[in-house]
Short mmCIF file of C-alpha atoms and ligand atoms in Angstrom, two decimals:
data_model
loop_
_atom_site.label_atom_id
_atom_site.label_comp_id
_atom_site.label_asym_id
_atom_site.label_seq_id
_atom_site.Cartn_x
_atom_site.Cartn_y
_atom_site.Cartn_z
CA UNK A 16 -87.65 39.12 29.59
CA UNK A 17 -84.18 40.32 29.72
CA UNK A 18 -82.20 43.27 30.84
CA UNK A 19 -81.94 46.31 28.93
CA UNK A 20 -79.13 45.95 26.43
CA UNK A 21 -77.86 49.56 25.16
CA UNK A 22 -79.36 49.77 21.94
CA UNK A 23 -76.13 50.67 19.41
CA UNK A 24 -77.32 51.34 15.55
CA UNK A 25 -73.43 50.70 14.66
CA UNK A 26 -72.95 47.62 15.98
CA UNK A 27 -76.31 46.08 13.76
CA UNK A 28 -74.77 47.36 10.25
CA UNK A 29 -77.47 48.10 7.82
CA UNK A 30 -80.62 46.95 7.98
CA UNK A 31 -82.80 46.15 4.67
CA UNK A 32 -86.54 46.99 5.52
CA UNK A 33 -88.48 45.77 3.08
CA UNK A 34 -92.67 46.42 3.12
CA UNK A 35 -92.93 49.82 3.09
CA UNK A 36 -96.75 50.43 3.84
CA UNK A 37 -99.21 51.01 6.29
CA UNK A 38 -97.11 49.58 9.43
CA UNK A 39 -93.70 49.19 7.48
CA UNK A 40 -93.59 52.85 6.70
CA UNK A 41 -93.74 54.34 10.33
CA UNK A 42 -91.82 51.15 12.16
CA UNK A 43 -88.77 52.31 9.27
CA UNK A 44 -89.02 56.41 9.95
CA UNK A 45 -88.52 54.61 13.86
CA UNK A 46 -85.41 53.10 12.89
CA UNK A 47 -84.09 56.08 11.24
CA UNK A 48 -84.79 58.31 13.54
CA UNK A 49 -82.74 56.12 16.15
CA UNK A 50 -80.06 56.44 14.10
CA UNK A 51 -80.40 52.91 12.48
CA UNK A 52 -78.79 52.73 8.87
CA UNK A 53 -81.78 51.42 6.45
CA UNK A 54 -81.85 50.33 2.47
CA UNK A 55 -85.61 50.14 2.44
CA UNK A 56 -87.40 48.55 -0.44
CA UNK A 57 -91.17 48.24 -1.97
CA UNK A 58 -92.58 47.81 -5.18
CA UNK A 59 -95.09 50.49 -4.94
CA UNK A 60 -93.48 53.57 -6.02
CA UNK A 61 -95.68 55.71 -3.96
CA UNK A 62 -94.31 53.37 -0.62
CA UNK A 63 -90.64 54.36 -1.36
CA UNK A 64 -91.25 57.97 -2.35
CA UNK A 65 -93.30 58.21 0.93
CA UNK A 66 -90.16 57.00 2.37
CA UNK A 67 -87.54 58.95 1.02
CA UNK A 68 -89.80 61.83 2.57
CA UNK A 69 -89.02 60.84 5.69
CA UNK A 70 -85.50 60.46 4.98
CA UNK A 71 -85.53 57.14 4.96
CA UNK A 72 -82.68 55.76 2.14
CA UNK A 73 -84.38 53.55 -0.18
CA UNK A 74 -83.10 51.24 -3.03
CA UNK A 75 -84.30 50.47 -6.75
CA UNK A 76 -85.00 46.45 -5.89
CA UNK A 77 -84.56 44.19 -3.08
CA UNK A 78 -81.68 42.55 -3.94
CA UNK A 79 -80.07 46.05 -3.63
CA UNK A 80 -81.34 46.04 -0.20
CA UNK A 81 -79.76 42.85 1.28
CA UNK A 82 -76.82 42.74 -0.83
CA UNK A 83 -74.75 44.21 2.10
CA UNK A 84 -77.23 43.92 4.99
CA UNK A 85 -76.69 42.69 8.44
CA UNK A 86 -80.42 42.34 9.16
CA UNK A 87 -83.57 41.37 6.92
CA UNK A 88 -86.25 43.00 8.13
CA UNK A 89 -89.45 42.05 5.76
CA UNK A 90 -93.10 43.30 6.77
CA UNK A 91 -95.43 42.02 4.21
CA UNK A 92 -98.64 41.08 3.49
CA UNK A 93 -98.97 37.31 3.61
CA UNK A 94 -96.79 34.42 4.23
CA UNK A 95 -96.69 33.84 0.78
CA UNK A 96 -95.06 36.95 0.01
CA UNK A 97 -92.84 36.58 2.67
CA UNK A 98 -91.62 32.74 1.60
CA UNK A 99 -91.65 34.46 -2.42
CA UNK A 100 -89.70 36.88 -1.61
CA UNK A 101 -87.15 34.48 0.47
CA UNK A 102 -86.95 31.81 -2.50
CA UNK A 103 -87.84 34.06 -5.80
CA UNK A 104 -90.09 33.19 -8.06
CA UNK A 105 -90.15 31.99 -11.33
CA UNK A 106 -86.54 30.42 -10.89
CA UNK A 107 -85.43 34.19 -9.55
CA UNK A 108 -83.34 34.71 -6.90
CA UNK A 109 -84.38 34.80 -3.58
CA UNK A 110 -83.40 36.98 -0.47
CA UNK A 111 -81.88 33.92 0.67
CA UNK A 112 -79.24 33.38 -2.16
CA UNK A 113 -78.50 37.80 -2.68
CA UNK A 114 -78.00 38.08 1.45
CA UNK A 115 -74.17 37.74 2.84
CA UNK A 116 -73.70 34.62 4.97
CA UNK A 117 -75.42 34.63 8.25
CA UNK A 118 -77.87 37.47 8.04
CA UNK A 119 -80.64 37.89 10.37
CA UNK A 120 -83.57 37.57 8.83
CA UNK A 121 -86.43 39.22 10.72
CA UNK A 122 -90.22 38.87 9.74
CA UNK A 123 -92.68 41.13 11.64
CA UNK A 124 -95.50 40.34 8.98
CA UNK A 125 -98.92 38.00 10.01
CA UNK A 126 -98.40 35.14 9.03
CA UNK A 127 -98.94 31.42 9.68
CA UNK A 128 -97.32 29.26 12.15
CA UNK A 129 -96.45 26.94 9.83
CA UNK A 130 -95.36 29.94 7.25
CA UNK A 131 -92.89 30.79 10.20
CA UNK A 132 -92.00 27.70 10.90
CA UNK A 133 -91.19 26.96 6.90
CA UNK A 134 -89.47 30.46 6.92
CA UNK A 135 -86.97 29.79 9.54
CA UNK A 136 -86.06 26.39 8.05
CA UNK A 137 -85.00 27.38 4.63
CA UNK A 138 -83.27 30.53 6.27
CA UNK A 139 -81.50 28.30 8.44
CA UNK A 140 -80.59 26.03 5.65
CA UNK A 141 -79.35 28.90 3.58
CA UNK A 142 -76.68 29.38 6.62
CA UNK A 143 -78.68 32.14 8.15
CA UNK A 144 -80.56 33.09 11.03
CA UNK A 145 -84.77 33.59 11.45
CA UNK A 146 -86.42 35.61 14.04
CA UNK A 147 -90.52 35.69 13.47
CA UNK A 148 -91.78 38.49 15.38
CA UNK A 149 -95.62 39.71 14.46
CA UNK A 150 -96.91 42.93 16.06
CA UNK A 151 -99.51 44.19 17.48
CA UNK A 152 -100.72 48.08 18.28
CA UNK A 153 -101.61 48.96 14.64
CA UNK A 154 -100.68 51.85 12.54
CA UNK A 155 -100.86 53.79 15.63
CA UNK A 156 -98.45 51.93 17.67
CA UNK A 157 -96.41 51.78 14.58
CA UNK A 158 -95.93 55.44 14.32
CA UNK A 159 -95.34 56.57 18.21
CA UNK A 160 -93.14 52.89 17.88
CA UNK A 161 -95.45 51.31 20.66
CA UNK A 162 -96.18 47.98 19.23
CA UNK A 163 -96.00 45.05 20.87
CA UNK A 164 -93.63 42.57 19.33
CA UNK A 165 -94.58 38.59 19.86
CA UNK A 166 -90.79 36.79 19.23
CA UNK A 167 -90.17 33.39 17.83
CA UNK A 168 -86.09 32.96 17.96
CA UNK A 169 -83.51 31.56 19.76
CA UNK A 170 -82.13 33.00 22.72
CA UNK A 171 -78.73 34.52 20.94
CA UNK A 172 -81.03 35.87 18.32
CA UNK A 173 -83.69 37.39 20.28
CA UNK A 174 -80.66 39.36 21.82
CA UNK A 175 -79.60 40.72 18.68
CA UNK A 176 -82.63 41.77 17.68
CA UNK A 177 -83.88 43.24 20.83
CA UNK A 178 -83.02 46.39 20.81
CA UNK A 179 -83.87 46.97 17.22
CA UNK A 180 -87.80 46.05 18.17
CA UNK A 181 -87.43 48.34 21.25
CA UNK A 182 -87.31 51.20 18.62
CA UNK A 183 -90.54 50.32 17.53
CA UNK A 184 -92.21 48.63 20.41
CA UNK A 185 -93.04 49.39 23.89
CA UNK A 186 -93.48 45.38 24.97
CA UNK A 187 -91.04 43.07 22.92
CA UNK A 188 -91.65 39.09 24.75
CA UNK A 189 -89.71 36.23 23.53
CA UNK A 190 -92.37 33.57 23.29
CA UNK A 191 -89.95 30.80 22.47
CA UNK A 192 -88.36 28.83 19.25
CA UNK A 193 -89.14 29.90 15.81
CA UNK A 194 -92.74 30.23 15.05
CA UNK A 195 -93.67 30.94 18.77
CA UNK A 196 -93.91 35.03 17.80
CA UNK A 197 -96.87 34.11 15.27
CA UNK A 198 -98.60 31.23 17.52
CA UNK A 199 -98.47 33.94 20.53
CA UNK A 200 -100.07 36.63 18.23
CA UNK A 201 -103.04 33.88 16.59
CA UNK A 202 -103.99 32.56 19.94
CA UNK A 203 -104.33 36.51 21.38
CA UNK A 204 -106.37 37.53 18.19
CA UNK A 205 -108.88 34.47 18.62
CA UNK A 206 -109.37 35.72 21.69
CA UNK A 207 -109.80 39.18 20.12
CA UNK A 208 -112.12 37.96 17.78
CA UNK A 209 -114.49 35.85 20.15
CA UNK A 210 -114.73 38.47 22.73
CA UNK A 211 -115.63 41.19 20.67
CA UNK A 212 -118.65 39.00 18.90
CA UNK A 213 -119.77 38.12 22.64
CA UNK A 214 -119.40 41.93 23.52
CA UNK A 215 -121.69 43.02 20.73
CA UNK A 216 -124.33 40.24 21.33
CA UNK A 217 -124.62 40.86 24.98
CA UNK A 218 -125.10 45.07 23.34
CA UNK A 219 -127.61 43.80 21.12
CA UNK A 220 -129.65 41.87 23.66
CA UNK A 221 -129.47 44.36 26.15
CA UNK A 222 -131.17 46.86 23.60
CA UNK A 223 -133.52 44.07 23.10
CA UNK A 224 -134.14 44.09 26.93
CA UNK A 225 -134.52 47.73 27.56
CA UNK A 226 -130.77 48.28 28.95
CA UNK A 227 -128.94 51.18 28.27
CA UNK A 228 -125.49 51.06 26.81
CA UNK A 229 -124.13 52.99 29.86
CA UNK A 230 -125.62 50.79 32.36
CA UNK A 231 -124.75 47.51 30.98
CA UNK A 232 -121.05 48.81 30.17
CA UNK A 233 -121.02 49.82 34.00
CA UNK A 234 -121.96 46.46 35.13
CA UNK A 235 -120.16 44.43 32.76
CA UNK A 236 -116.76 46.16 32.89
CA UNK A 237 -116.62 45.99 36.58
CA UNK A 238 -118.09 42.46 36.62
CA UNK A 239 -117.06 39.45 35.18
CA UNK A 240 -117.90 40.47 31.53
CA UNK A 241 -115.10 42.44 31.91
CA UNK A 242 -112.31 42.37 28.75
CA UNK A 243 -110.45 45.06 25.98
CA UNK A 244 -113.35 44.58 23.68
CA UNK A 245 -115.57 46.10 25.91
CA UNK A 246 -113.56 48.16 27.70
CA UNK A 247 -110.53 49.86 25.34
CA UNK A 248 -112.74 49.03 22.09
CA UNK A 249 -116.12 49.40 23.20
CA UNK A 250 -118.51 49.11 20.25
CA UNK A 251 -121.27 51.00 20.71
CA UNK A 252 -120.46 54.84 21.20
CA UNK A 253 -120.27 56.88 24.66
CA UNK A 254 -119.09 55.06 27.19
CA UNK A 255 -115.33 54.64 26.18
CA UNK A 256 -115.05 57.99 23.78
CA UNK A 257 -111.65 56.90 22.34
CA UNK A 258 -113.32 53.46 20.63
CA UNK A 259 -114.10 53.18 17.04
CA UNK A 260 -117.60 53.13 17.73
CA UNK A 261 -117.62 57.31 18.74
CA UNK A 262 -116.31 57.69 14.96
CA UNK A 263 -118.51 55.71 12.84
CA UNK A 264 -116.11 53.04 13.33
CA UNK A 265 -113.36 54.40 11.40
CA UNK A 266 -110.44 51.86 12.29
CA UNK A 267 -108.71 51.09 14.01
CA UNK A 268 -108.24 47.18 13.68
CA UNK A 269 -109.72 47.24 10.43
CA UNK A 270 -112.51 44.29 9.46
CA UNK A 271 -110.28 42.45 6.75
CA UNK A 272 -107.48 42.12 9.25
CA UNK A 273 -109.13 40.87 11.61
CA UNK A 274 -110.87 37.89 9.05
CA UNK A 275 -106.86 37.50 8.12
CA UNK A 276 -105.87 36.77 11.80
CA UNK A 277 -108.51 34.29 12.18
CA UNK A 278 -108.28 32.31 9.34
CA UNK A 279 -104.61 31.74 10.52
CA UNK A 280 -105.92 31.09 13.71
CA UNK A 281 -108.24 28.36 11.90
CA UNK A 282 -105.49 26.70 10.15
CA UNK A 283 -103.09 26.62 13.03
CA UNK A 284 -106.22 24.52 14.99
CA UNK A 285 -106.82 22.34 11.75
CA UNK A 286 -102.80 21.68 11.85
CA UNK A 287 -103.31 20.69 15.18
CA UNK A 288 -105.91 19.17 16.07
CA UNK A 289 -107.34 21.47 18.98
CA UNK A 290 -110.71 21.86 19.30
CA UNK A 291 -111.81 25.48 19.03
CA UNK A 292 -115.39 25.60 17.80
CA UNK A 293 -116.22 29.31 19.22
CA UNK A 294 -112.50 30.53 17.15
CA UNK A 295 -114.08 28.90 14.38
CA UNK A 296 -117.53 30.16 14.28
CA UNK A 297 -115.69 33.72 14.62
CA UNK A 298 -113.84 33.33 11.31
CA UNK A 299 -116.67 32.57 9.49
CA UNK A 300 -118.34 35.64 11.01
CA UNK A 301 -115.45 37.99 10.29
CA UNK A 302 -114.78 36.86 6.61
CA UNK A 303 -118.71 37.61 6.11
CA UNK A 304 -118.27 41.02 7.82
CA UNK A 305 -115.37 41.50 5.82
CA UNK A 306 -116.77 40.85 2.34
CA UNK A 307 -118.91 44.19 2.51
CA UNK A 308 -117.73 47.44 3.30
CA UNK A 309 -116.63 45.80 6.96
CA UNK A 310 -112.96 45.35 5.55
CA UNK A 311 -112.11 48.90 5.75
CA UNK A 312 -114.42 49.50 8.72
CA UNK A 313 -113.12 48.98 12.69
CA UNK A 314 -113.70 45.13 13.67
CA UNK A 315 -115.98 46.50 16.53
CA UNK A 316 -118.70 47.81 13.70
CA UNK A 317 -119.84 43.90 13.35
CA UNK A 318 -122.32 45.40 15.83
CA UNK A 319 -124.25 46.40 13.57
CA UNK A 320 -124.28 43.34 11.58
CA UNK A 321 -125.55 41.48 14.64
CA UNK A 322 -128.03 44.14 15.19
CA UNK A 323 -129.75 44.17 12.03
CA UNK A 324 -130.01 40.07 12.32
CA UNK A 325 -131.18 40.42 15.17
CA UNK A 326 -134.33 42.52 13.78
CA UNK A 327 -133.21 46.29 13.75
P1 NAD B 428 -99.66 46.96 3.57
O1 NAD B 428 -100.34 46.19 2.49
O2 NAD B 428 -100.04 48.36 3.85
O3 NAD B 428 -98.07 46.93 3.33
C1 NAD B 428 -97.36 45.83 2.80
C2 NAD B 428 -96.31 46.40 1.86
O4 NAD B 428 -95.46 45.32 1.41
C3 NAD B 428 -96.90 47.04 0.60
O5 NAD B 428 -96.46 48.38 0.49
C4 NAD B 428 -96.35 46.16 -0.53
O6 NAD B 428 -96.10 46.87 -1.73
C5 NAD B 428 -95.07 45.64 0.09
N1 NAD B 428 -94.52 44.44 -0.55
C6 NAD B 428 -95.17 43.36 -1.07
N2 NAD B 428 -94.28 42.47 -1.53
C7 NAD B 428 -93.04 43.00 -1.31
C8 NAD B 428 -91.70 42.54 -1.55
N3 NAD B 428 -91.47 41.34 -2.12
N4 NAD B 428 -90.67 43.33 -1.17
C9 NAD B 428 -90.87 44.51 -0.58
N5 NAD B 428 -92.12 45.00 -0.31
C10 NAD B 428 -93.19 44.24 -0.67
O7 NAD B 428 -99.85 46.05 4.89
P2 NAD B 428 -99.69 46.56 6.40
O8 NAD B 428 -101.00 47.04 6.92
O9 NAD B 428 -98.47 47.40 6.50
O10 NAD B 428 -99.43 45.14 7.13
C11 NAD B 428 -98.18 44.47 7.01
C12 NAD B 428 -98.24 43.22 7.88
O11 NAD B 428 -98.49 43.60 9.22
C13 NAD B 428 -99.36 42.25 7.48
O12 NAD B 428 -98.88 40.94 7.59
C14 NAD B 428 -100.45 42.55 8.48
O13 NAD B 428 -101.29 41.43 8.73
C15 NAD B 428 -99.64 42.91 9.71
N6 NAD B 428 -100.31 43.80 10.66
C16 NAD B 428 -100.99 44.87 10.23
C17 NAD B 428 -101.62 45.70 11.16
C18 NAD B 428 -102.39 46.94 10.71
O14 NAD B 428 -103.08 47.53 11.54
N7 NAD B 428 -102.27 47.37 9.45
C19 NAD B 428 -101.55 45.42 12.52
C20 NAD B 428 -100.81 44.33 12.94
C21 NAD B 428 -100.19 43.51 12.00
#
């Protein structure tokens, strides 16, 4: 981590922010209110009217956006929106081609390593610059701009864009080269994803063994047990009243996001070869949970999943 620079919205130019929903829309207002000149661009005319609510300036398509734009700023669904959007499709320009020489293109979207990776190269190529940086903090940190930002660039460019992210982001760490923002952000949500199945099987078999909730959250989160899943996103309701859990598990980290994050954390270990059997198993349990009606539901409500396996 560096010093402080003096964040100055002049000196950037304009940025194009393009991906205006659920974490795009508050991480632009952010920007805006900062003082940060935006062309902001989505498909979804509902996205850009929300926008232009919030006096954000928006644009009729993206090539409007980047056509005089300093910084990319894309925050999109999948990697293969973001790589799309980059090249065109169906023999349409690209972001790439409609961008003035040596724009900084910054992706804040989930996406694989190898996405990233893929991303920087043809920006490179295109005589630009790439900076991956994936959040975390949710629509929540989005709006009061408390995310934490996980950055894949090079040094110069992780300058540039550093005060920009401190806008929207309360911890902004430069992981390393390009790609190292999204291999931080996989690794943490495996993590994420293990720990909170092991948090709501050691629930379930306490029930099973006559434990209360409050007792074995007392023990655990002073013992060794101890970790966010149990105690920031407890999932069973009362001892942490901020979790999920307390609000019938109303996210949140919602199911289907979670399934997303470990499937990338799946094909970053089959790309490399590291064994991670428990990260694994944990995909396969999220993309179940989120099949049902545990895609729009908190991550944390898998509880109940595991409870009614387990016999009610
Ligand atoms: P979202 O689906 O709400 O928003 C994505 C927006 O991108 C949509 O409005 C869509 O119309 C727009 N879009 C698609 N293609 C576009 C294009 N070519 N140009 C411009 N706009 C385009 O998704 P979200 O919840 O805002 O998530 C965005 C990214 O952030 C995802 O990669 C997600 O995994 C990641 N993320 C989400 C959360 C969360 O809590 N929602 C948390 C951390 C990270």
């Amino acid at each position: 981590m560096t010093e402080n620079p003096t964040p100055d919205p002049a000196a950037i130019g304009t940025i194009a922010f393009l991906g205006l929903g659920h974490m795009g829309g508050p991480m632009a207002v952010n920007l805006v209110k900062a003082g940060y000149s935006l062309a902001a661009y989505d498909p979804v005319p509902a996205a850009l009217e929300a926008a232009r609510e919030h006096g954000i300036a928006t644009v009729d398509s993206a090539a409007e956006a980047v056509k005089d734009a300093s910084v990319v700023l894309t925050m999109l669904p999948s990697g293969r929106h973001v790589l799309d959007a980059y090249r065109g499709v169906d023999g349409g320009p690209g972001l790439l081609s409609q961008a003035p020489p040596d724009t900084l293109f910054l992706d804040c979207s989930t996406i694989n390593v190898d996405e990233a990776r893929e991303a920087a190269e043809i920006a490179l190529e295109a005589g630009h610059r790439s900076v991956d940086a994936p959040v975390s903090g949710g629509v929540v940190g989005a709006e009061a701009g408390t995310l934490t930002f996980m950055v894949g660039a090079l040094p110069e460019d992780f300058e540039t864009v550093k005060p920009v992210l401190e806008v929207m982001g309360r911890r902004i760490v430069h992981c390393g080269d390009h790609g190292s923002g999204q291999a931080a952000k996989v690794c943490n949500n495996m993590i994420l994803g293990v720990s909170m199945i092991a948090v709501c099987e050691a629930f379930v078999l306490g029930e099973k063994l006559g434990l209360s909730h409050q007792v074995l959250f007392d023990v655990a989160s002073n013992a060794s047990g101890q970790c966010w899943a149990l105690t920031t996103n407890c999932p069973v309701p009362g001892p942490v009243p901020t979790s999920p859990a307390n609000r019938d598990y109303q996210p949140g980290f919602a199911g289907a996001l979670m399934a997303k994050d470990l499937r990338l954390a799946v094909n970053a270990v089959e790309g490399t070869g590291a064994v991670a059997e428990m990260g694994r198993l944990a995909s396969r349990i999220y993309d179940a949970f989120a099949e049902g009606d545990g895609a729009t539901r908190d991550f944390s409500g898998i509880i109940n999943d595991i409870r009614e396996k387990s016999g009610g």
